[in-house]
Amino acid sequence: MRNALQPAQSQQTPAAEPESSALGELPEWDLSDLYSGPEDKALTADVARSADLAKAFQERWAGTLAEAAEKTGDDGLGAAIEAYEAIEELMGRIMSFAGLHYYGDTSDEARGKLYGDLASRITDASSHLLFFSLEMNRIDETMMAEAMERDDRLAHYRPWVEDLRKDRPFQLEDRLEQLFLEKSQTAAGAWSRLYDETLTHMRFDAGQGEPLPLEPALNLLMDGDPQVRADAAAGLTGGFRAHIRTFTLITNTLAKDLEISQRWRGFEDIADGRHLANRVEKEVVDALEEAVVNAYPRLSYRYYAMKAKWLGMDRLNHWDRNAPLPTASREIIGWETARQTVLDAYGGFDPRMAEIASDFFDKNWIDAPSRAGKASGAFSHPTVPSAHPYVLLNYQGRPRDVMVLAHELGHGVHQVLAARQGALMADTPLTLAETASVFGEMLTFRSLLDRTSDPAQRKAMLAGKVEDMINTVIRQITFYRFERKVHTARREGELTSDQIGRFWMEVQAESLGPAVQLNEGYEAWWAYVKHFIASPFYVYAYAFGDCLVNSLYAVYQNASDGFADRYLDMLAAGGTKHHSELLAPFGLDASDPAFWTKGLSMLEGLIDELEAADREA
């Protein structure tokens, strides 16, 4: 079942709120392609139907799958999977609507209740399906291989079956699996919701008169006035500290909850469950982490030393990291300009990408305005193959907002193309789910850069891109290392806020280097990173995707005809292929340690270009 509360999320932050008239008319999404609203009779009927179908499925197939593996047609295993997929699709539609409706205003108690009630109903119905994957994995290897040869309907699902069987060593006995499923409503899911609603209701005294929600307060850190940034940082620190015990309790509880699950399932490393879900080997992630850590001095250390000089400072305060350069454009980019910029960049690569992306604008698949209560950040949710993705933004007209739009539309194009694989095989592992989004950003950035001739503006754009890449690669690996410290230490006992804060300061100092001053209060800033709560160890997927795209883009720049076809085929594969199969047509191999060094070299090259421009100035 697709979880509407864990969509593909952007790690980037929009900018400070401008006058709405400068933005133009911002679109709001139309969820009626799922359901017309909470009172839609079709929604009520589908919830009831999903429960009936799940019960009927259990009655028809439980205890018979080994026999079905020896048959074909409507009594064969392929027919069983088709029926299972149809129920998953229906449940996914229900929960996609519930989640998107909730994210439109998480402060609305009625929306929260609807989401909670539907999640409970669907979880109860899902308990009747739980036997299926467990019983599938008890079928003998030889019997399954013979069934694949005999049953064409089963053979269609070969990638899903092979993926499913990778979970075999970590499955529990049926009743325990059912307990884990049902308790999820009052365990991780409930604590994650508490975190979301706490953060949504927080207000920060950021020196702007009225206290601000998190998103606008964070965005003041990109203001051109150093005092505005300092005041915002003080307000953020005060807000995080006021709730730090709540966030510490949530973190302790979720880390322990994950440890219990991992221990019962027999995982050894604290992140093994995430690696398995991502279908990526631990050794590959370790190689990525090592390559990034080794590159700290020549990437983040070097860049922040240059930026401190540009801003006339000996050292940057932690709140100055994302400050604009004095030469950066302050122009507000209207929605129509942003739309055309991204579509032109996509169309310049391949018209098919622009055509798919156009649907998001033309058919109200985007919710762009920043509203009170609306979820912060940005994401593209795939929903279900019979519908289409929806994109959430908090668009405020800065250059980085255009990059966020390009990023999320990359996800959207990927999700549209992969939908042809069906509900069970459309989802892409998180490590590759960031490929299209980061590639879309790169296309848009290069398009904008090619159209800019003013040296000062080019420098500002290059610096902005370097910062985005540092935030995507260096910062996300830093987050991963922080999570590893927290989850490792939690195995020895409950952690205090001071302990968690110390881990945060250690990894930040290590990654940012001597040119960044980590001021008092920064030890509480781990509290606003939602990925730590909703998706433990998700964060390395961003670094994986960025480095992969850097390598992929280098191939594109030197490729002959046919690259776009291979690229779109890769996206359309969804979850049917391992990363090694998907990258092979491009001559890339993520298991080779040199692969990550190659990916980081593009970021290093941009820093070299900035350094050269400094020498020439």
PDB file of C-alpha atoms in Angstrom, residues 288-538:
ATOM      1  CA  LEU A 288      29.278   6.884  -1.321  1.00  0.00           C
ATOM      2  CA  GLU A 289      29.632   8.034   2.280  1.00  0.00           C
ATOM      3  CA  GLU A 290      33.398   7.563   2.234  1.00  0.00           C
ATOM      4  CA  ALA A 291      33.801   9.442  -1.053  1.00  0.00           C
ATOM      5  CA  VAL A 292      31.754  12.403   0.199  1.00  0.00           C
ATOM      6  CA  VAL A 293      33.507  12.604   3.577  1.00  0.00           C
ATOM      7  CA  ASN A 294      36.909  12.491   1.889  1.00  0.00           C
ATOM      8  CA  ALA A 295      35.787  15.347  -0.379  1.00  0.00           C
ATOM      9  CA  TYR A 296      34.780  17.717   2.454  1.00  0.00           C
ATOM     10  CA  PRO A 297      38.041  19.758   2.314  1.00  0.00           C
ATOM     11  CA  ARG A 298      38.032  20.299  -1.436  1.00  0.00           C
ATOM     12  CA  LEU A 299      34.292  21.004  -1.621  1.00  0.00           C
ATOM     13  CA  SER A 300      32.493  22.546   1.367  1.00  0.00           C
ATOM     14  CA  TYR A 301      35.593  23.814   3.203  1.00  0.00           C
ATOM     15  CA  ARG A 302      36.893  25.523   0.091  1.00  0.00           C
ATOM     16  CA  TYR A 303      33.564  26.974  -0.982  1.00  0.00           C
ATOM     17  CA  TYR A 304      32.592  28.429   2.394  1.00  0.00           C
ATOM     18  CA  ALA A 305      36.029  30.028   2.746  1.00  0.00           C
ATOM     19  CA  MET A 306      35.398  31.792  -0.584  1.00  0.00           C
ATOM     20  CA  LYS A 307      31.910  32.807   0.437  1.00  0.00           C
ATOM     21  CA  ALA A 308      33.109  34.300   3.724  1.00  0.00           C
ATOM     22  CA  LYS A 309      35.510  36.463   1.700  1.00  0.00           C
ATOM     23  CA  TRP A 310      32.744  37.523  -0.713  1.00  0.00           C
ATOM     24  CA  LEU A 311      30.589  38.610   2.233  1.00  0.00           C
ATOM     25  CA  GLY A 312      33.489  40.432   3.896  1.00  0.00           C
ATOM     26  CA  MET A 313      33.623  38.092   6.893  1.00  0.00           C
ATOM     27  CA  ASP A 314      36.421  36.129   8.505  1.00  0.00           C
ATOM     28  CA  ARG A 315      34.030  33.265   9.164  1.00  0.00           C
ATOM     29  CA  LEU A 316      30.416  32.666   8.225  1.00  0.00           C
ATOM     30  CA  ASN A 317      27.908  32.317  11.028  1.00  0.00           C
ATOM     31  CA  HIS A 318      25.803  29.191  10.640  1.00  0.00           C
ATOM     32  CA  TRP A 319      22.907  31.435   9.632  1.00  0.00           C
ATOM     33  CA  ASP A 320      24.948  32.922   6.753  1.00  0.00           C
ATOM     34  CA  ARG A 321      25.491  29.666   4.850  1.00  0.00           C
ATOM     35  CA  ASN A 322      22.695  30.320   2.364  1.00  0.00           C
ATOM     36  CA  ALA A 323      22.898  34.104   2.310  1.00  0.00           C
ATOM     37  CA  PRO A 324      22.683  35.592  -1.195  1.00  0.00           C
ATOM     38  CA  LEU A 325      25.775  37.070  -2.788  1.00  0.00           C
ATOM     39  CA  PRO A 326      25.760  40.858  -3.101  1.00  0.00           C
ATOM     40  CA  THR A 327      25.510  40.436  -6.885  1.00  0.00           C
ATOM     41  CA  ALA A 328      22.575  37.999  -6.765  1.00  0.00           C
ATOM     42  CA  SER A 329      19.374  39.054  -8.497  1.00  0.00           C
ATOM     43  CA  ARG A 330      16.563  40.087  -6.132  1.00  0.00           C
ATOM     44  CA  GLU A 331      13.945  39.887  -8.861  1.00  0.00           C
ATOM     45  CA  ILE A 332      10.758  38.016  -8.019  1.00  0.00           C
ATOM     46  CA  ILE A 333      10.086  35.345 -10.647  1.00  0.00           C
ATOM     47  CA  GLY A 334       6.408  35.131 -11.509  1.00  0.00           C
ATOM     48  CA  TRP A 335       4.662  31.802 -11.857  1.00  0.00           C
ATOM     49  CA  GLU A 336       4.258  31.988 -15.629  1.00  0.00           C
ATOM     50  CA  THR A 337       7.961  32.750 -16.068  1.00  0.00           C
ATOM     51  CA  ALA A 338       8.892  29.832 -13.834  1.00  0.00           C
ATOM     52  CA  ARG A 339       6.529  27.566 -15.745  1.00  0.00           C
ATOM     53  CA  GLN A 340       7.978  28.509 -19.108  1.00  0.00           C
ATOM     54  CA  THR A 341      11.558  28.300 -17.862  1.00  0.00           C
ATOM     55  CA  VAL A 342      11.151  24.702 -16.735  1.00  0.00           C
ATOM     56  CA  LEU A 343       9.130  23.611 -19.761  1.00  0.00           C
ATOM     57  CA  ASP A 344      11.683  25.167 -22.138  1.00  0.00           C
ATOM     58  CA  ALA A 345      14.521  23.350 -20.365  1.00  0.00           C
ATOM     59  CA  TYR A 346      12.661  20.046 -20.424  1.00  0.00           C
ATOM     60  CA  GLY A 347      11.638  20.530 -24.049  1.00  0.00           C
ATOM     61  CA  GLY A 348      15.200  21.357 -25.028  1.00  0.00           C
ATOM     62  CA  PHE A 349      16.215  17.929 -23.773  1.00  0.00           C
ATOM     63  CA  ASP A 350      13.260  16.038 -25.245  1.00  0.00           C
ATOM     64  CA  PRO A 351       9.769  17.265 -26.236  1.00  0.00           C
ATOM     65  CA  ARG A 352       8.200  14.236 -24.566  1.00  0.00           C
ATOM     66  CA  MET A 353       9.363  15.445 -21.162  1.00  0.00           C
ATOM     67  CA  ALA A 354       7.881  18.894 -21.700  1.00  0.00           C
ATOM     68  CA  GLU A 355       4.612  17.371 -22.877  1.00  0.00           C
ATOM     69  CA  ILE A 356       4.243  15.297 -19.711  1.00  0.00           C
ATOM     70  CA  ALA A 357       5.262  18.221 -17.487  1.00  0.00           C
ATOM     71  CA  SER A 358       2.719  20.493 -19.207  1.00  0.00           C
ATOM     72  CA  ASP A 359      -0.117  18.334 -17.917  1.00  0.00           C
ATOM     73  CA  PHE A 360       0.780  19.272 -14.348  1.00  0.00           C
ATOM     74  CA  PHE A 361       0.138  22.937 -15.158  1.00  0.00           C
ATOM     75  CA  ASP A 362      -2.782  22.504 -17.522  1.00  0.00           C
ATOM     76  CA  LYS A 363      -4.745  19.966 -15.467  1.00  0.00           C
ATOM     77  CA  ASN A 364      -4.307  21.402 -11.951  1.00  0.00           C
ATOM     78  CA  TRP A 365      -1.982  18.741 -10.627  1.00  0.00           C
ATOM     79  CA  ILE A 366       0.065  21.370  -8.720  1.00  0.00           C
ATOM     80  CA  ASP A 367      -0.698  23.130  -5.444  1.00  0.00           C
ATOM     81  CA  ALA A 368       1.694  26.103  -5.442  1.00  0.00           C
ATOM     82  CA  PRO A 369       0.658  28.805  -2.900  1.00  0.00           C
ATOM     83  CA  SER A 370       2.069  28.988   0.613  1.00  0.00           C
ATOM     84  CA  ARG A 371      -0.882  28.912   3.032  1.00  0.00           C
ATOM     85  CA  ALA A 372      -1.307  28.822   6.781  1.00  0.00           C
ATOM     86  CA  GLY A 373      -1.392  25.198   7.900  1.00  0.00           C
ATOM     87  CA  LYS A 374      -0.164  23.801   4.594  1.00  0.00           C
ATOM     88  CA  ALA A 375       2.685  21.290   4.734  1.00  0.00           C
ATOM     89  CA  SER A 376       6.075  22.925   4.360  1.00  0.00           C
ATOM     90  CA  GLY A 377       8.631  22.106   1.679  1.00  0.00           C
ATOM     91  CA  ALA A 378       7.715  20.370  -1.546  1.00  0.00           C
ATOM     92  CA  PHE A 379       6.954  16.910  -2.884  1.00  0.00           C
ATOM     93  CA  SER A 380       5.532  14.959  -5.779  1.00  0.00           C
ATOM     94  CA  HIS A 381       3.205  12.151  -4.762  1.00  0.00           C
ATOM     95  CA  PRO A 382       2.703   9.382  -7.364  1.00  0.00           C
ATOM     96  CA  THR A 383      -0.783   8.368  -6.089  1.00  0.00           C
ATOM     97  CA  VAL A 384      -1.761   5.318  -8.205  1.00  0.00           C
ATOM     98  CA  PRO A 385      -1.211   4.287 -11.839  1.00  0.00           C
ATOM     99  CA  SER A 386      -4.904   4.717 -12.692  1.00  0.00           C
ATOM    100  CA  ALA A 387      -4.663   8.401 -11.723  1.00  0.00           C
ATOM    101  CA  HIS A 388      -1.570  10.635 -11.850  1.00  0.00           C
ATOM    102  CA  PRO A 389       0.927  12.354  -9.537  1.00  0.00           C
ATOM    103  CA  TYR A 390       0.274  15.571  -7.628  1.00  0.00           C
ATOM    104  CA  VAL A 391       2.925  18.174  -6.789  1.00  0.00           C
ATOM    105  CA  LEU A 392       2.927  20.308  -3.635  1.00  0.00           C
ATOM    106  CA  LEU A 393       5.036  23.487  -3.548  1.00  0.00           C
ATOM    107  CA  ASN A 394       5.347  26.593  -1.409  1.00  0.00           C
ATOM    108  CA  TYR A 395       6.200  28.849  -4.346  1.00  0.00           C
ATOM    109  CA  GLN A 396       7.472  32.294  -3.417  1.00  0.00           C
ATOM    110  CA  GLY A 397       9.221  33.479  -6.548  1.00  0.00           C
ATOM    111  CA  ARG A 398      12.943  33.165  -5.825  1.00  0.00           C
ATOM    112  CA  PRO A 399      15.413  31.418  -8.161  1.00  0.00           C
ATOM    113  CA  ARG A 400      15.590  28.429  -5.826  1.00  0.00           C
ATOM    114  CA  ASP A 401      11.810  28.066  -6.055  1.00  0.00           C
ATOM    115  CA  VAL A 402      12.218  27.610  -9.810  1.00  0.00           C
ATOM    116  CA  MET A 403      14.752  24.862  -9.104  1.00  0.00           C
ATOM    117  CA  VAL A 404      12.319  23.234  -6.649  1.00  0.00           C
ATOM    118  CA  LEU A 405       9.631  23.328  -9.355  1.00  0.00           C
ATOM    119  CA  ALA A 406      12.049  21.686 -11.805  1.00  0.00           C
ATOM    120  CA  HIS A 407      12.975  19.109  -9.142  1.00  0.00           C
ATOM    121  CA  GLU A 408       9.422  18.099  -8.308  1.00  0.00           C
ATOM    122  CA  LEU A 409       8.336  18.015 -11.954  1.00  0.00           C
ATOM    123  CA  GLY A 410      11.254  15.646 -12.554  1.00  0.00           C
ATOM    124  CA  HIS A 411       9.690  13.348  -9.962  1.00  0.00           C
ATOM    125  CA  GLY A 412       6.324  13.841 -11.618  1.00  0.00           C
ATOM    126  CA  VAL A 413       7.550  12.943 -15.107  1.00  0.00           C
ATOM    127  CA  HIS A 414       9.282   9.877 -13.657  1.00  0.00           C
ATOM    128  CA  GLN A 415       6.119   8.799 -11.865  1.00  0.00           C
ATOM    129  CA  VAL A 416       3.959   9.257 -14.970  1.00  0.00           C
ATOM    130  CA  LEU A 417       6.334   7.181 -17.081  1.00  0.00           C
ATOM    131  CA  ALA A 418       6.704   4.436 -14.470  1.00  0.00           C
ATOM    132  CA  ALA A 419       2.929   4.148 -13.921  1.00  0.00           C
ATOM    133  CA  ARG A 420       2.707   1.759 -16.880  1.00  0.00           C
ATOM    134  CA  GLN A 421       4.375  -0.877 -14.683  1.00  0.00           C
ATOM    135  CA  GLY A 422       1.284  -1.095 -12.473  1.00  0.00           C
ATOM    136  CA  ALA A 423       0.723  -0.590  -8.767  1.00  0.00           C
ATOM    137  CA  LEU A 424       3.194  -3.269  -7.650  1.00  0.00           C
ATOM    138  CA  MET A 425       6.119  -2.339  -9.890  1.00  0.00           C
ATOM    139  CA  ALA A 426       5.822   1.403 -10.548  1.00  0.00           C
ATOM    140  CA  ASP A 427       7.545   2.571  -7.373  1.00  0.00           C
ATOM    141  CA  THR A 428      11.253   3.226  -7.777  1.00  0.00           C
ATOM    142  CA  PRO A 429      13.670   2.602  -4.878  1.00  0.00           C
ATOM    143  CA  LEU A 430      14.516   5.881  -3.151  1.00  0.00           C
ATOM    144  CA  THR A 431      18.103   5.860  -4.362  1.00  0.00           C
ATOM    145  CA  LEU A 432      16.933   6.071  -7.978  1.00  0.00           C
ATOM    146  CA  ALA A 433      13.748   8.028  -7.238  1.00  0.00           C
ATOM    147  CA  GLU A 434      15.868  11.199  -7.005  1.00  0.00           C
ATOM    148  CA  THR A 435      17.475  10.682 -10.423  1.00  0.00           C
ATOM    149  CA  ALA A 436      14.834  12.372 -12.575  1.00  0.00           C
ATOM    150  CA  SER A 437      14.297  15.218 -10.109  1.00  0.00           C
ATOM    151  CA  VAL A 438      17.969  16.159  -9.884  1.00  0.00           C
ATOM    152  CA  PHE A 439      18.405  15.711 -13.649  1.00  0.00           C
ATOM    153  CA  GLY A 440      15.457  18.084 -14.184  1.00  0.00           C
ATOM    154  CA  GLU A 441      17.124  20.634 -11.924  1.00  0.00           C
ATOM    155  CA  MET A 442      20.373  20.326 -13.855  1.00  0.00           C
ATOM    156  CA  LEU A 443      18.640  20.809 -17.201  1.00  0.00           C
ATOM    157  CA  THR A 444      16.909  23.932 -15.896  1.00  0.00           C
ATOM    158  CA  PHE A 445      20.061  25.355 -14.328  1.00  0.00           C
ATOM    159  CA  ARG A 446      22.134  24.828 -17.478  1.00  0.00           C
ATOM    160  CA  SER A 447      19.402  26.398 -19.587  1.00  0.00           C
ATOM    161  CA  LEU A 448      19.334  29.500 -17.371  1.00  0.00           C
ATOM    162  CA  LEU A 449      23.117  29.710 -17.183  1.00  0.00           C
ATOM    163  CA  ASP A 450      23.490  29.510 -20.969  1.00  0.00           C
ATOM    164  CA  ARG A 451      21.131  32.482 -21.318  1.00  0.00           C
ATOM    165  CA  THR A 452      23.063  34.633 -18.818  1.00  0.00           C
ATOM    166  CA  SER A 453      25.971  36.688 -20.153  1.00  0.00           C
ATOM    167  CA  ASP A 454      26.560  39.117 -17.246  1.00  0.00           C
ATOM    168  CA  PRO A 455      29.656  37.856 -15.317  1.00  0.00           C
ATOM    169  CA  ALA A 456      28.319  38.944 -11.919  1.00  0.00           C
ATOM    170  CA  GLN A 457      25.015  37.173 -12.462  1.00  0.00           C
ATOM    171  CA  ARG A 458      26.754  34.039 -13.767  1.00  0.00           C
ATOM    172  CA  LYS A 459      28.905  34.004 -10.636  1.00  0.00           C
ATOM    173  CA  ALA A 460      25.823  34.324  -8.430  1.00  0.00           C
ATOM    174  CA  MET A 461      24.076  31.528 -10.344  1.00  0.00           C
ATOM    175  CA  LEU A 462      27.111  29.254 -10.133  1.00  0.00           C
ATOM    176  CA  ALA A 463      27.405  29.946  -6.416  1.00  0.00           C
ATOM    177  CA  GLY A 464      23.714  29.178  -5.941  1.00  0.00           C
ATOM    178  CA  LYS A 465      24.095  25.887  -7.778  1.00  0.00           C
ATOM    179  CA  VAL A 466      27.166  24.965  -5.755  1.00  0.00           C
ATOM    180  CA  GLU A 467      25.225  25.651  -2.563  1.00  0.00           C
ATOM    181  CA  ASP A 468      22.312  23.541  -3.730  1.00  0.00           C
ATOM    182  CA  MET A 469      24.683  20.682  -4.550  1.00  0.00           C
ATOM    183  CA  ILE A 470      26.456  21.014  -1.199  1.00  0.00           C
ATOM    184  CA  ASN A 471      23.053  20.928   0.505  1.00  0.00           C
ATOM    185  CA  THR A 472      22.104  17.881  -1.541  1.00  0.00           C
ATOM    186  CA  VAL A 473      25.317  15.891  -1.243  1.00  0.00           C
ATOM    187  CA  ILE A 474      27.421  17.085   1.701  1.00  0.00           C
ATOM    188  CA  ARG A 475      24.537  18.060   3.958  1.00  0.00           C
ATOM    189  CA  GLN A 476      22.500  14.918   3.321  1.00  0.00           C
ATOM    190  CA  ILE A 477      25.449  12.621   4.021  1.00  0.00           C
ATOM    191  CA  THR A 478      26.025  14.696   7.151  1.00  0.00           C
ATOM    192  CA  PHE A 479      22.404  13.998   8.094  1.00  0.00           C
ATOM    193  CA  TYR A 480      22.962  10.292   7.449  1.00  0.00           C
ATOM    194  CA  ARG A 481      26.020  10.284   9.715  1.00  0.00           C
ATOM    195  CA  PHE A 482      24.019  12.121  12.396  1.00  0.00           C
ATOM    196  CA  GLU A 483      21.259   9.515  12.218  1.00  0.00           C
ATOM    197  CA  ARG A 484      23.808   6.737  12.532  1.00  0.00           C
ATOM    198  CA  LYS A 485      25.182   8.334  15.711  1.00  0.00           C
ATOM    199  CA  VAL A 486      21.704   8.797  17.195  1.00  0.00           C
ATOM    200  CA  HIS A 487      20.413   5.310  16.408  1.00  0.00           C
ATOM    201  CA  THR A 488      23.653   3.634  17.513  1.00  0.00           C
ATOM    202  CA  ALA A 489      23.683   5.475  20.847  1.00  0.00           C
ATOM    203  CA  ARG A 490      19.962   4.849  21.413  1.00  0.00           C
ATOM    204  CA  ARG A 491      20.685   1.128  21.568  1.00  0.00           C
ATOM    205  CA  GLU A 492      22.529   1.811  24.822  1.00  0.00           C
ATOM    206  CA  GLY A 493      19.692   3.799  26.401  1.00  0.00           C
ATOM    207  CA  GLU A 494      17.512   6.887  26.097  1.00  0.00           C
ATOM    208  CA  LEU A 495      19.250   9.991  24.824  1.00  0.00           C
ATOM    209  CA  THR A 496      19.063  13.463  26.298  1.00  0.00           C
ATOM    210  CA  SER A 497      18.578  16.607  24.234  1.00  0.00           C
ATOM    211  CA  ASP A 498      22.183  17.550  25.018  1.00  0.00           C
ATOM    212  CA  GLN A 499      23.494  14.235  23.673  1.00  0.00           C
ATOM    213  CA  ILE A 500      21.537  14.559  20.430  1.00  0.00           C
ATOM    214  CA  GLY A 501      22.651  18.181  20.117  1.00  0.00           C
ATOM    215  CA  ARG A 502      26.274  17.156  20.589  1.00  0.00           C
ATOM    216  CA  PHE A 503      26.011  14.580  17.797  1.00  0.00           C
ATOM    217  CA  TRP A 504      24.510  17.278  15.555  1.00  0.00           C
ATOM    218  CA  MET A 505      27.329  19.737  16.277  1.00  0.00           C
ATOM    219  CA  GLU A 506      29.989  17.081  15.695  1.00  0.00           C
ATOM    220  CA  VAL A 507      28.819  16.121  12.234  1.00  0.00           C
ATOM    221  CA  GLN A 508      28.113  19.718  11.211  1.00  0.00           C
ATOM    222  CA  ALA A 509      31.577  20.926  12.269  1.00  0.00           C
ATOM    223  CA  GLU A 510      33.162  18.000  10.436  1.00  0.00           C
ATOM    224  CA  SER A 511      31.328  18.711   7.185  1.00  0.00           C
ATOM    225  CA  LEU A 512      31.241  22.518   7.065  1.00  0.00           C
ATOM    226  CA  GLY A 513      34.838  23.141   8.024  1.00  0.00           C
ATOM    227  CA  PRO A 514      36.734  26.009   9.673  1.00  0.00           C
ATOM    228  CA  ALA A 515      35.118  28.808   7.651  1.00  0.00           C
ATOM    229  CA  VAL A 516      31.706  28.298   9.331  1.00  0.00           C
ATOM    230  CA  GLN A 517      31.085  29.286  12.957  1.00  0.00           C
ATOM    231  CA  LEU A 518      28.509  27.084  14.695  1.00  0.00           C
ATOM    232  CA  ASN A 519      27.037  29.512  17.189  1.00  0.00           C
ATOM    233  CA  GLU A 520      25.332  28.768  20.487  1.00  0.00           C
ATOM    234  CA  GLY A 521      21.841  27.443  19.940  1.00  0.00           C
ATOM    235  CA  TYR A 522      22.613  25.632  16.705  1.00  0.00           C
ATOM    236  CA  GLU A 523      22.720  22.367  18.647  1.00  0.00           C
ATOM    237  CA  ALA A 524      18.886  22.376  18.610  1.00  0.00           C
ATOM    238  CA  TRP A 525      18.494  22.738  14.845  1.00  0.00           C
ATOM    239  CA  TRP A 526      18.314  19.019  14.160  1.00  0.00           C
ATOM    240  CA  ALA A 527      14.737  19.236  15.404  1.00  0.00           C
ATOM    241  CA  TYR A 528      13.203  20.587  12.191  1.00  0.00           C
ATOM    242  CA  VAL A 529      14.540  17.937   9.778  1.00  0.00           C
ATOM    243  CA  LYS A 530      11.407  15.898   9.077  1.00  0.00           C
ATOM    244  CA  HIS A 531      13.205  13.048   7.357  1.00  0.00           C
ATOM    245  CA  PHE A 532      14.700  11.959  10.691  1.00  0.00           C
ATOM    246  CA  ILE A 533      11.168  11.329  11.926  1.00  0.00           C
ATOM    247  CA  ALA A 534       9.148  10.168   8.914  1.00  0.00           C
ATOM    248  CA  SER A 535      11.802   8.252   6.946  1.00  0.00           C
ATOM    249  CA  PRO A 536      14.887   7.207   8.941  1.00  0.00           C
ATOM    250  CA  PHE A 537      18.028   7.003   6.761  1.00  0.00           C
ATOM    251  CA  TYR A 538      16.131   8.315   3.707  1.00  0.00           C
TER     252      TYR A 538
END
